[in-house]
């Protein structure tokens, strides 16, 4: 315990004030401006130079071309790397090193670096807490803040975005896409190394549920809980939202080749920051804005690569949002279905399996460019798109195919881990031979008329029949709060979850909880012996590391009158997911197992029901999130990426004002 703090410890002391100055020495030198500039330049430009000198930059160089580094750096580290104040997560803990390396590269090349930060939260830290109510809304807020920071440096010649994790990296991509008249480059902040003899950062989040059910001891739980991270920085070791966002950044062409999933803190990671700064300088020199790189074709390349990796379903929210920010066509459900039908999964990584390679091994196996070589052979990529390397995607892949870097990475993987790169990233023939299906299916039905999504590759293989179809019929166990559902899973109370039940968690879409992430549930079920037999339906969303028959994004959400909000305990739910045809359905088929209804009859019953009274906005939902939910709803909702469509919002507000005026006049 700290010693008792006295008033004299808190109230100001006279000693430091006696050493405090009231004036200082002005910087030496002169502003590097001509008489014409002094006469014609905005006062902001001139005062900016004064501020540059005031911060201590050499006066003779303060007029260099400015380049802005926007990062999500968080926490405070001492010179030796030890913590002074912790960050929220490992993902932003070390990326100040990347910013420093980039800044030094700008300086060495006679540019003037600026650095700004807009840090990010940790979805893992906020799982199961009210902090999750701010998770998805934060993305829009951060993107707005970053864009304001970019515009507030009026003379910047280009922007380097450095970010790593679930919301920070999507926000950074949105920010740069929204400033696509400028040159820009994304530096993915890398991944955490696995720790020897330890669990990965996804599995370790289930120690509470496993301890309750007696599958692990107390000593094991507290020891493993300390050991998941083999390095202090980087996003989690699995192909969750953080890692998938890095893959998408590279696939869009806005990051350098072989930059996604780079291990944090390692020499190759620092080298990447330097090369990214040089790439931005080259783009500025050639006057190449991001608008020439972010195109409809590059968005489709990102969707195809996402499918080949079997990436997080959260990118269904982020890729359409990036397209919207860049003024491009937003992909719809039909586009996702088309892409996933044509693209097999080509990567074996956590959590998709079967061997569950950590993301650093995917990087060493060749990462995004290695996967794209296979996609090129299948004719699935637009090779003529420009990338931030200054070359087309096709030229990048030609280089990668013959590069020493490719050979060295694969050999390093073999030396250190005894793993063949072709066992981590493989071609379509191997994928078909091993039964790897495409990742995403979008079930509809009388419970989800607007659609839903499931990562079909994450369903336990033992539940898939000979026709590659998952089928389940069971009684609904309906919950309005994730905390109630996790208590039922852990048991120890009447009404616990039974094998074969269908967990329905509703009222947790944008209007209820800010569309919280529900990894607590999926992770607990994954690591319980009977958990694979319990599917989940929700209008919330899942972590990218979630596994099992978990169907999210069910629309319309319960609090918008969606049928999922009309389900009751004991209702019979039928689920079918065809992993070959990439089709699926979720239906309410009655209340009596001996007299089942057709889906059409079930729809009629639901239409005549009122919304289950247990569903309501969470009483602790912040006002900020309520506003976000309303604005994104007016802009098309979650299937449009939860964006802010300003024109639609203004139109809705104007119509509302007129309606209120008519009501007042009546």
XYZ file of C-alpha atoms in Angstrom:
666
model
C 0.000 0.000 0.000
C 1.267 3.552 -0.691
C 2.061 5.756 2.253
C -0.623 8.128 3.477
C -0.645 11.224 1.270
C -0.588 14.519 3.181
C -1.923 17.896 2.031
C 1.645 19.114 1.738
C 2.206 16.414 -0.882
C -0.642 17.784 -2.994
C -0.628 21.551 -2.555
C 2.035 23.431 -4.593
C 5.453 23.824 -2.991
C 7.408 27.072 -2.943
C 10.682 25.365 -3.971
C 10.013 24.645 -7.683
C 8.310 27.999 -8.183
C 11.526 29.652 -7.047
C 13.261 27.986 -10.028
C 10.543 28.900 -12.547
C 11.344 31.426 -15.321
C 9.053 34.130 -16.671
C 10.936 34.617 -19.959
C 13.222 32.551 -22.159
C 15.843 32.684 -24.897
C 14.456 33.031 -28.414
C 15.551 30.551 -31.108
C 18.427 31.663 -33.285
C 18.013 32.232 -37.039
C 15.583 33.746 -39.530
C 12.385 32.499 -41.170
C 13.256 31.029 -44.602
C 10.675 33.090 -46.497
C 10.956 35.621 -49.314
C 9.452 39.101 -49.275
C 6.749 37.873 -51.661
C 5.866 35.013 -49.307
C 5.788 37.389 -46.377
C 3.393 39.623 -48.283
C 1.140 36.979 -49.855
C 1.115 33.931 -47.532
C -1.744 33.290 -45.092
C -0.843 34.223 -41.539
C -1.261 30.547 -40.598
C 1.558 29.522 -42.912
C 3.896 32.082 -41.431
C 2.920 31.364 -37.828
C 3.404 27.671 -38.542
C 7.037 28.384 -39.355
C 7.330 30.359 -36.125
C 5.958 27.331 -34.233
C 8.426 25.025 -36.005
C 11.289 27.196 -34.821
C 9.774 27.481 -31.354
C 9.759 23.705 -30.952
C 13.479 23.696 -31.627
C 13.823 22.652 -35.263
C 16.761 24.169 -37.107
C 15.652 27.525 -38.508
C 17.298 26.906 -41.857
C 15.185 23.737 -42.328
C 11.786 24.694 -40.963
C 10.514 25.433 -44.453
C 11.053 21.888 -45.735
C 8.081 19.976 -47.182
C 6.021 18.709 -44.233
C 4.894 15.065 -43.991
C 2.460 13.955 -41.296
C 2.716 10.696 -39.346
C -0.637 9.781 -37.760
C -0.407 6.839 -35.390
C -2.452 5.096 -32.720
C 0.494 4.985 -30.319
C -0.555 4.521 -26.690
C 1.070 4.344 -23.271
C 4.413 5.739 -22.123
C 7.650 3.748 -22.180
C 11.007 4.553 -20.632
C 14.136 4.669 -22.794
C 14.768 0.971 -22.021
C 11.201 0.045 -23.034
C 9.891 -0.475 -19.509
C 6.419 0.934 -18.812
C 5.923 4.356 -17.274
C 2.193 4.361 -18.016
C 0.579 1.357 -19.692
C -1.177 1.463 -23.013
C -4.548 -0.227 -23.479
C -3.006 -3.125 -25.448
C 0.159 -4.484 -27.024
C -1.026 -3.345 -30.449
C -0.208 0.313 -29.841
C 2.498 -0.166 -27.211
C 5.543 -0.204 -29.503
C 4.465 1.637 -32.642
C 6.087 4.865 -31.485
C 9.268 3.090 -32.641
C 7.808 2.863 -36.136
C 6.896 6.542 -36.041
C 10.430 7.431 -34.945
C 12.029 5.337 -37.702
C 9.751 6.925 -40.305
C 10.425 10.429 -38.969
C 14.175 9.890 -39.105
C 13.801 8.694 -42.696
C 11.854 11.824 -43.649
C 14.511 14.007 -42.027
C 17.360 12.184 -43.749
C 15.622 12.840 -47.065
C 15.231 16.583 -46.457
C 11.542 16.484 -45.506
C 10.022 17.893 -42.302
C 8.232 15.220 -40.218
C 5.220 15.940 -38.017
C 3.676 13.393 -35.670
C 0.167 13.213 -34.204
C -1.544 10.420 -32.282
C -5.110 9.260 -31.828
C -4.877 6.120 -29.765
C -7.317 3.209 -29.713
C -9.109 0.882 -27.266
C -8.640 -2.875 -26.835
C -11.575 -5.084 -27.771
C -10.085 -7.899 -25.686
C -9.868 -5.672 -22.597
C -13.474 -4.506 -22.970
C -15.020 -7.959 -23.632
C -17.948 -8.520 -21.301
C -17.838 -4.959 -19.954
C -19.654 -1.723 -20.700
C -16.495 -0.598 -22.481
C -17.648 -2.703 -25.439
C -20.490 -0.210 -26.001
C -17.865 2.222 -27.333
C -15.907 -0.235 -29.477
C -17.470 0.013 -32.941
C -18.626 3.648 -32.564
C -15.031 4.578 -31.717
C -13.941 3.727 -35.263
C -15.983 6.566 -36.781
C -14.938 9.004 -34.052
C -11.246 8.231 -34.503
C -11.465 8.516 -38.287
C -13.097 11.941 -37.908
C -10.397 13.062 -35.461
C -7.582 11.810 -37.699
C -9.055 13.551 -40.743
C -9.290 16.767 -38.737
C -5.649 16.368 -37.709
C -4.631 15.824 -41.338
C -6.545 18.881 -42.564
C -5.191 20.954 -39.682
C -1.680 20.705 -41.125
C -2.578 22.631 -44.292
C 0.753 22.329 -46.106
C 1.325 18.578 -45.586
C 2.567 16.823 -48.693
C 1.518 13.333 -47.624
C 0.290 11.239 -44.697
C 1.779 8.087 -43.188
C -0.748 6.161 -41.068
C 0.617 3.692 -38.497
C -1.848 1.427 -36.694
C -2.373 -2.179 -35.727
C -5.568 -3.273 -34.051
C -9.314 -3.849 -34.334
C -10.579 -0.269 -34.445
C -7.408 1.819 -34.756
C -6.321 0.392 -38.112
C -9.796 0.525 -39.740
C -10.109 4.100 -38.466
C -6.730 5.016 -39.941
C -7.695 3.500 -43.287
C -10.982 5.448 -43.211
C -9.090 8.633 -42.389
C -6.649 8.307 -45.271
C -9.405 7.179 -47.656
C -11.315 10.308 -46.709
C -8.267 12.414 -47.636
C -7.574 10.567 -50.877
C -6.572 13.754 -52.681
C -3.252 13.365 -50.821
C -0.493 10.790 -51.153
C -0.801 8.313 -48.310
C 0.675 5.048 -47.048
C -0.461 2.704 -44.267
C 2.116 0.958 -42.080
C 0.471 -2.081 -40.438
C 1.848 -2.153 -36.897
C 2.501 -5.887 -36.794
C 1.639 -8.903 -34.660
C 2.656 -10.254 -31.286
C 5.026 -13.209 -31.190
C 3.645 -16.400 -29.662
C 5.128 -17.295 -26.289
C 6.888 -20.615 -25.866
C 4.952 -23.082 -23.743
C 1.924 -20.799 -23.496
C -1.575 -20.368 -24.876
C -2.346 -17.875 -27.614
C -4.052 -14.562 -26.838
C -7.401 -15.888 -28.065
C -7.527 -19.084 -26.025
C -6.241 -17.397 -22.883
C -9.377 -15.234 -22.817
C -11.348 -18.355 -21.815
C -9.517 -19.239 -18.593
C -12.501 -18.128 -16.476
C -15.049 -20.346 -18.233
C -12.678 -23.334 -18.344
C -11.809 -22.977 -14.656
C -15.506 -22.868 -13.684
C -16.118 -26.121 -15.564
C -13.057 -27.792 -14.057
C -11.167 -28.313 -17.302
C -8.146 -26.386 -15.979
C -6.774 -25.822 -12.476
C -6.477 -22.505 -10.672
C -2.661 -22.668 -10.843
C -2.733 -23.349 -14.582
C -5.196 -20.503 -15.187
C -3.213 -17.845 -13.364
C 0.075 -18.987 -14.886
C -1.211 -19.084 -18.474
C -2.963 -15.757 -17.991
C 0.461 -14.184 -17.589
C 2.193 -15.801 -20.562
C 0.200 -15.266 -23.750
C 2.429 -12.582 -25.292
C 5.905 -13.456 -26.563
C 6.669 -9.812 -27.358
C 5.421 -6.572 -25.780
C 3.941 -5.163 -28.974
C 1.747 -6.140 -31.896
C -1.772 -7.318 -32.542
C -2.933 -10.723 -31.298
C -1.418 -13.861 -32.828
C -4.622 -15.019 -34.537
C -6.377 -13.972 -37.729
C -8.882 -11.784 -35.909
C -10.007 -8.306 -36.841
C -6.606 -6.730 -36.155
C -4.645 -9.139 -38.350
C -7.355 -9.220 -41.031
C -7.327 -5.412 -41.198
C -3.581 -5.532 -41.839
C -4.159 -8.043 -44.641
C -6.859 -5.813 -46.134
C -4.633 -2.713 -46.027
C -1.987 -4.519 -48.065
C -4.550 -6.063 -50.408
C -6.012 -2.606 -51.096
C -2.566 -1.536 -52.281
C -2.205 1.153 -49.602
C 0.566 -0.732 -47.750
C 3.831 -2.032 -49.140
C 4.139 -5.655 -50.295
C 4.715 -8.146 -47.472
C 3.915 -5.614 -44.761
C 0.865 -7.218 -43.109
C 1.446 -9.502 -40.086
C 5.066 -8.379 -39.622
C 6.298 -9.354 -36.104
C 6.373 -6.326 -33.810
C 9.753 -5.166 -32.556
C 11.792 -7.309 -34.967
C 14.358 -5.863 -37.435
C 12.092 -6.459 -40.446
C 9.368 -4.438 -38.699
C 11.545 -1.350 -38.232
C 12.825 -1.684 -41.793
C 9.216 -1.626 -43.017
C 8.615 1.801 -41.442
C 11.664 3.253 -43.189
C 10.666 1.838 -46.570
C 7.092 3.076 -46.140
C 8.358 6.606 -45.513
C 10.451 6.406 -48.688
C 7.412 5.157 -50.616
C 5.399 8.158 -49.418
C 8.161 10.543 -50.486
C 8.123 8.909 -53.923
C 4.323 9.231 -54.204
C 4.552 12.912 -53.262
C 7.321 13.489 -55.800
C 5.207 11.918 -58.562
C 2.046 13.712 -57.324
C 0.196 10.392 -56.945
C -2.761 10.723 -54.566
C -4.478 7.810 -52.862
C -7.435 8.375 -55.187
C -5.365 6.733 -57.939
C -4.745 3.691 -55.722
C -8.073 3.248 -53.913
C -10.451 2.195 -56.678
C -13.392 -0.164 -57.135
C -10.903 -2.727 -58.472
C -8.642 -2.471 -55.425
C -11.661 -2.883 -53.120
C -12.564 -6.086 -54.954
C -8.956 -7.297 -54.624
C -9.247 -6.739 -50.874
C -12.493 -8.724 -50.715
C -10.966 -11.619 -52.664
C -7.880 -11.662 -50.428
C -10.070 -11.462 -47.325
C -11.927 -14.564 -48.539
C -8.686 -16.429 -49.296
C -7.433 -15.755 -45.761
C -10.774 -16.663 -44.151
C -10.675 -13.314 -42.379
C -12.758 -11.730 -39.645
C -16.430 -11.009 -40.309
C -15.883 -7.536 -38.847
C -14.346 -6.519 -42.164
C -17.875 -6.644 -43.574
C -18.272 -3.438 -41.578
C -14.899 -1.931 -42.424
C -14.355 -2.557 -46.154
C -17.676 -0.914 -47.159
C -16.810 1.983 -44.847
C -13.391 2.446 -46.490
C -15.055 2.399 -49.908
C -17.590 4.999 -48.757
C -14.857 7.253 -47.359
C -13.019 7.053 -50.688
C -16.186 7.891 -52.652
C -16.368 4.413 -54.203
C -19.199 1.946 -54.648
C -19.852 0.062 -51.428
C -19.906 -3.732 -51.751
C -23.276 -5.303 -50.965
C -24.156 -8.771 -49.652
C -24.410 -10.083 -53.226
C -20.818 -8.966 -53.877
C -19.548 -10.737 -50.765
C -21.414 -13.898 -51.745
C -20.044 -13.803 -55.295
C -16.472 -13.279 -54.105
C -16.651 -16.032 -51.503
C -18.144 -18.500 -53.978
C -15.218 -18.018 -56.333
C -12.445 -17.871 -53.717
C -11.341 -20.870 -51.629
C -9.583 -20.464 -48.315
C -5.836 -20.769 -48.908
C -4.455 -20.073 -45.424
C -4.235 -22.270 -42.331
C -4.097 -19.853 -39.411
C -5.630 -19.402 -35.990
C -8.604 -19.703 -35.476
C -9.609 -21.481 -38.704
C -7.224 -24.418 -38.481
C -6.732 -27.249 -38.820
C -3.107 -26.729 -37.673
C -3.786 -23.208 -36.376
C -0.580 -21.430 -37.340
C -0.005 -18.091 -35.556
C 0.058 -15.003 -37.745
C 3.853 -14.586 -37.632
C 4.157 -17.966 -39.356
C 1.733 -16.767 -42.034
C 4.044 -13.764 -42.529
C 7.107 -15.995 -42.804
C 5.272 -18.261 -45.244
C 4.918 -15.249 -47.549
C 1.867 -13.441 -46.207
C -0.357 -11.469 -48.543
C 1.826 -11.565 -51.694
C 2.177 -15.357 -51.421
C -1.602 -15.757 -51.225
C -1.981 -13.339 -54.119
C 0.303 -15.443 -56.314
C -2.254 -18.248 -56.043
C -5.130 -15.826 -56.618
C -3.337 -14.526 -59.716
C -3.102 -18.052 -61.109
C -6.853 -18.423 -60.554
C -7.529 -15.176 -62.436
C -9.249 -13.566 -59.451
C -7.235 -10.349 -59.108
C -7.160 -7.014 -60.914
C -3.426 -6.854 -61.619
C -3.459 -3.432 -63.268
C -4.272 -1.503 -60.088
C -1.634 0.919 -58.821
C -0.160 0.440 -55.327
C 1.852 2.620 -52.949
C 5.061 0.976 -54.143
C 4.573 3.101 -57.256
C 4.105 -0.120 -59.254
C 1.023 -2.075 -60.233
C -0.081 -5.111 -58.269
C 1.024 -7.306 -61.152
C 4.519 -5.804 -61.045
C 4.657 -6.271 -57.267
C 3.790 -9.951 -57.638
C 6.348 -10.431 -60.419
C 8.983 -9.054 -58.035
C 7.800 -11.168 -55.091
C 7.779 -14.408 -57.068
C 11.524 -14.159 -57.775
C 12.673 -12.188 -54.748
C 15.344 -13.141 -52.246
C 12.993 -11.881 -49.525
C 10.443 -14.579 -50.358
C 13.040 -17.346 -50.273
C 14.630 -16.035 -47.054
C 11.318 -15.798 -45.206
C 10.339 -19.372 -46.074
C 13.768 -20.703 -45.137
C 13.653 -18.853 -41.805
C 10.274 -20.458 -41.068
C 11.733 -23.890 -41.800
C 14.837 -23.251 -39.671
C 13.073 -21.819 -36.616
C 9.807 -23.754 -36.547
C 10.358 -26.754 -38.806
C 7.352 -25.747 -40.910
C 7.000 -25.802 -44.683
C 5.530 -22.598 -46.061
C 3.236 -24.646 -48.317
C 1.560 -26.110 -45.219
C 0.577 -22.597 -44.114
C -0.312 -21.039 -47.484
C -1.382 -23.406 -50.231
C -2.896 -23.428 -53.678
C -6.474 -24.208 -54.713
C -5.717 -27.865 -55.520
C -4.467 -28.481 -51.992
C -7.413 -26.535 -50.588
C -9.893 -28.695 -52.491
C -8.075 -31.928 -51.635
C -8.187 -31.079 -47.923
C -11.812 -29.979 -48.004
C -11.168 -26.307 -47.243
C -14.349 -24.372 -47.965
C -14.783 -20.696 -48.671
C -15.216 -18.772 -45.469
C -18.364 -16.662 -45.369
C -22.016 -17.604 -45.772
C -24.898 -15.133 -45.499
C -27.948 -16.956 -44.129
C -31.401 -15.433 -44.540
C -34.792 -16.650 -43.363
C -37.812 -15.648 -41.342
C -35.513 -14.712 -38.430
C -33.119 -12.670 -40.605
C -34.969 -11.271 -43.632
C -32.219 -8.658 -44.161
C -29.459 -11.220 -43.808
C -26.791 -12.389 -41.374
C -23.271 -13.784 -41.588
C -21.391 -16.847 -40.389
C -17.767 -17.851 -40.873
C -18.649 -21.343 -42.048
C -15.042 -22.537 -41.870
C -15.129 -22.026 -38.104
C -17.844 -24.656 -37.521
C -16.456 -27.798 -35.891
C -15.761 -30.311 -38.717
C -17.388 -33.141 -36.762
C -20.751 -31.384 -37.159
C -20.549 -31.249 -40.963
C -22.288 -34.015 -42.897
C -21.043 -35.845 -45.992
C -22.577 -33.168 -48.224
C -20.563 -30.446 -46.436
C -23.714 -29.123 -44.784
C -24.242 -28.054 -41.169
C -27.769 -28.587 -39.869
C -29.130 -27.952 -36.392
C -32.610 -27.767 -34.898
C -32.985 -26.805 -31.256
C -34.830 -24.844 -28.606
C -34.102 -21.142 -28.322
C -32.599 -19.830 -25.104
C -33.230 -16.112 -25.385
C -31.068 -13.487 -23.677
C -31.051 -9.698 -23.800
C -27.664 -9.344 -22.095
C -24.369 -11.046 -22.853
C -23.671 -11.211 -19.104
C -26.798 -13.346 -18.585
C -25.841 -15.658 -21.432
C -22.296 -16.193 -20.135
C -23.648 -16.955 -16.647
C -25.940 -19.577 -18.163
C -23.018 -21.097 -20.094
C -20.888 -21.243 -16.968
C -23.804 -22.952 -15.184
C -24.232 -23.125 -11.447
C -27.761 -21.778 -11.699
C -31.151 -23.091 -12.755
C -31.887 -22.734 -16.428
C -28.334 -23.356 -17.611
C -27.593 -23.998 -21.257
C -28.064 -27.589 -22.412
C -26.441 -29.386 -25.307
C -28.471 -28.744 -28.459
C -29.945 -25.420 -27.341
C -29.710 -22.378 -29.596
C -28.495 -19.265 -27.809
C -30.345 -16.181 -29.084
C -28.711 -12.945 -27.926
C -30.777 -10.052 -29.234
C -31.256 -6.376 -28.474
C -27.477 -6.067 -28.820
C -27.296 -4.359 -32.217
C -26.350 -0.704 -32.643
C -29.428 0.654 -30.855
C -29.068 -1.742 -27.921
C -25.378 -1.916 -27.062
C -23.547 -0.208 -29.924
C -23.371 -3.611 -31.661
C -21.073 -5.121 -29.069
C -18.643 -7.929 -29.794
C -19.535 -11.190 -28.038
C -16.289 -13.168 -27.950
C -16.943 -14.144 -24.319
C -19.659 -16.510 -25.513
C -17.951 -18.048 -28.535
C -14.625 -18.524 -26.774
C -16.238 -20.162 -23.755
C -18.180 -22.595 -25.950
C -15.093 -23.423 -28.033
C -13.138 -24.652 -25.057
C -15.961 -26.558 -23.311
C -16.435 -30.206 -24.310
C -20.104 -29.789 -25.276
C -19.863 -26.239 -26.591
C -19.671 -27.160 -30.268
C -23.268 -28.402 -30.098
C -24.632 -24.944 -29.208
C -25.068 -22.402 -32.035
C -25.499 -18.677 -31.411
C -27.755 -16.183 -33.195
C -27.291 -12.481 -32.475
C -27.836 -9.010 -33.879
C -24.475 -8.138 -32.311
C -21.133 -9.108 -33.861
C -18.271 -11.507 -33.181
C -14.540 -11.242 -32.750
C -12.489 -12.390 -35.713
C -11.120 -15.195 -33.532
C -14.590 -16.563 -32.802
C -15.274 -20.159 -33.748
C -18.333 -22.373 -33.838
C -21.748 -22.076 -35.431
C -22.096 -18.415 -34.558
C -24.365 -16.294 -36.750
C -24.111 -12.525 -36.293
C -25.217 -9.230 -37.833
C -28.806 -10.609 -37.862
C -30.958 -7.965 -39.493
C -33.081 -6.095 -38.879
C -31.868 -5.789 -35.293
C -34.372 -6.575 -32.537
C -34.833 -2.943 -31.497
C -35.674 -1.989 -35.075
C -38.577 -4.465 -35.043
C -36.583 -7.378 -36.461
C -38.077 -10.887 -36.109
C -35.074 -12.000 -34.028
C -36.491 -9.765 -31.294
C -39.770 -11.709 -31.293
C -38.282 -15.049 -30.345
C -39.166 -16.572 -26.974
C -37.599 -19.220 -24.764
C -38.519 -22.631 -26.089
C -39.146 -21.566 -29.687
C -37.739 -24.065 -32.145
C -35.039 -22.711 -34.459
C -33.774 -24.467 -37.572
C -30.320 -23.634 -38.983
C -28.834 -24.866 -42.244
C -25.465 -23.838 -43.728
C -24.251 -25.343 -47.001
C -20.491 -24.837 -47.173
C -20.287 -25.897 -50.836
C -23.077 -23.742 -52.227
C -22.404 -20.958 -49.661
C -26.088 -20.689 -48.825
C -27.807 -20.734 -45.471
C -31.081 -20.223 -43.654
C -32.265 -19.547 -40.116
C -35.955 -20.096 -39.449
C -38.397 -20.138 -36.573
C -40.453 -23.316 -37.111
C -42.849 -23.318 -34.172
C -43.096 -24.167 -30.504
C -44.143 -27.825 -30.624
C -41.480 -30.309 -31.743
C -44.237 -32.725 -32.720
C -46.006 -30.222 -34.983
C -43.419 -28.154 -36.782
C -44.308 -25.204 -39.010
C -43.039 -24.399 -42.471
C -40.780 -21.322 -42.699
C -43.685 -19.426 -44.264
C -46.028 -20.390 -41.411
C -43.347 -19.459 -38.917
C -42.933 -16.045 -40.551
C -46.676 -15.426 -40.159
C -46.524 -16.287 -36.446
C -43.589 -13.919 -35.888
C -45.343 -11.152 -37.825
C -48.246 -11.300 -35.369
C -46.009 -11.202 -32.277
C -44.876 -8.109 -30.438
C -41.183 -7.612 -29.745
C -40.133 -9.601 -26.688
C -40.424 -7.149 -23.745
C -37.008 -8.149 -22.368
C -35.325 -6.245 -25.212
C -34.495 -2.591 -24.634
C -31.467 -0.339 -25.021
C -28.957 -1.094 -22.305
C -29.496 1.341 -19.412
C -25.791 2.207 -19.418
C -25.556 2.829 -23.156
C -23.647 6.138 -23.479
C -25.320 9.107 -25.142
C -22.387 9.210 -27.593
C -23.205 5.683 -28.730
C -26.924 6.400 -28.983
C -26.096 9.262 -31.339
C -23.755 7.025 -33.364
C -26.471 4.361 -33.625
C -29.002 6.889 -34.927
C -26.610 8.449 -37.451
C -25.380 5.141 -38.891
C -28.971 3.848 -39.043
C -29.980 6.844 -41.152
C -26.968 6.089 -43.373
C -27.907 2.510 -44.206
C -26.984 0.648 -41.030
C -24.475 -2.104 -40.452
C -24.785 -3.678 -43.899
C -23.539 -0.359 -45.306
C -20.586 -0.384 -42.919
C -22.053 1.735 -40.080
C -20.844 4.875 -41.851
C -22.020 8.471 -41.655
C -23.620 9.321 -44.988
C -23.868 13.071 -44.523
C -26.348 13.665 -47.359
C -28.737 10.996 -46.051
C -28.424 12.283 -42.480
C -29.180 15.857 -43.554
C -32.133 14.665 -45.633
C -33.505 12.728 -42.660
C -33.071 15.677 -40.309
C -34.749 18.079 -42.734
C -37.682 15.694 -43.196
C -37.990 15.366 -39.428
C -37.923 19.128 -38.916
C -40.683 19.571 -41.498
C -42.763 16.814 -39.885
C -42.387 18.425 -36.461
C -43.347 21.796 -37.912
C -46.485 20.318 -39.499
C -47.367 18.687 -36.190
C -46.845 22.008 -34.388
C -49.010 23.866 -36.930
C -51.842 21.326 -36.785
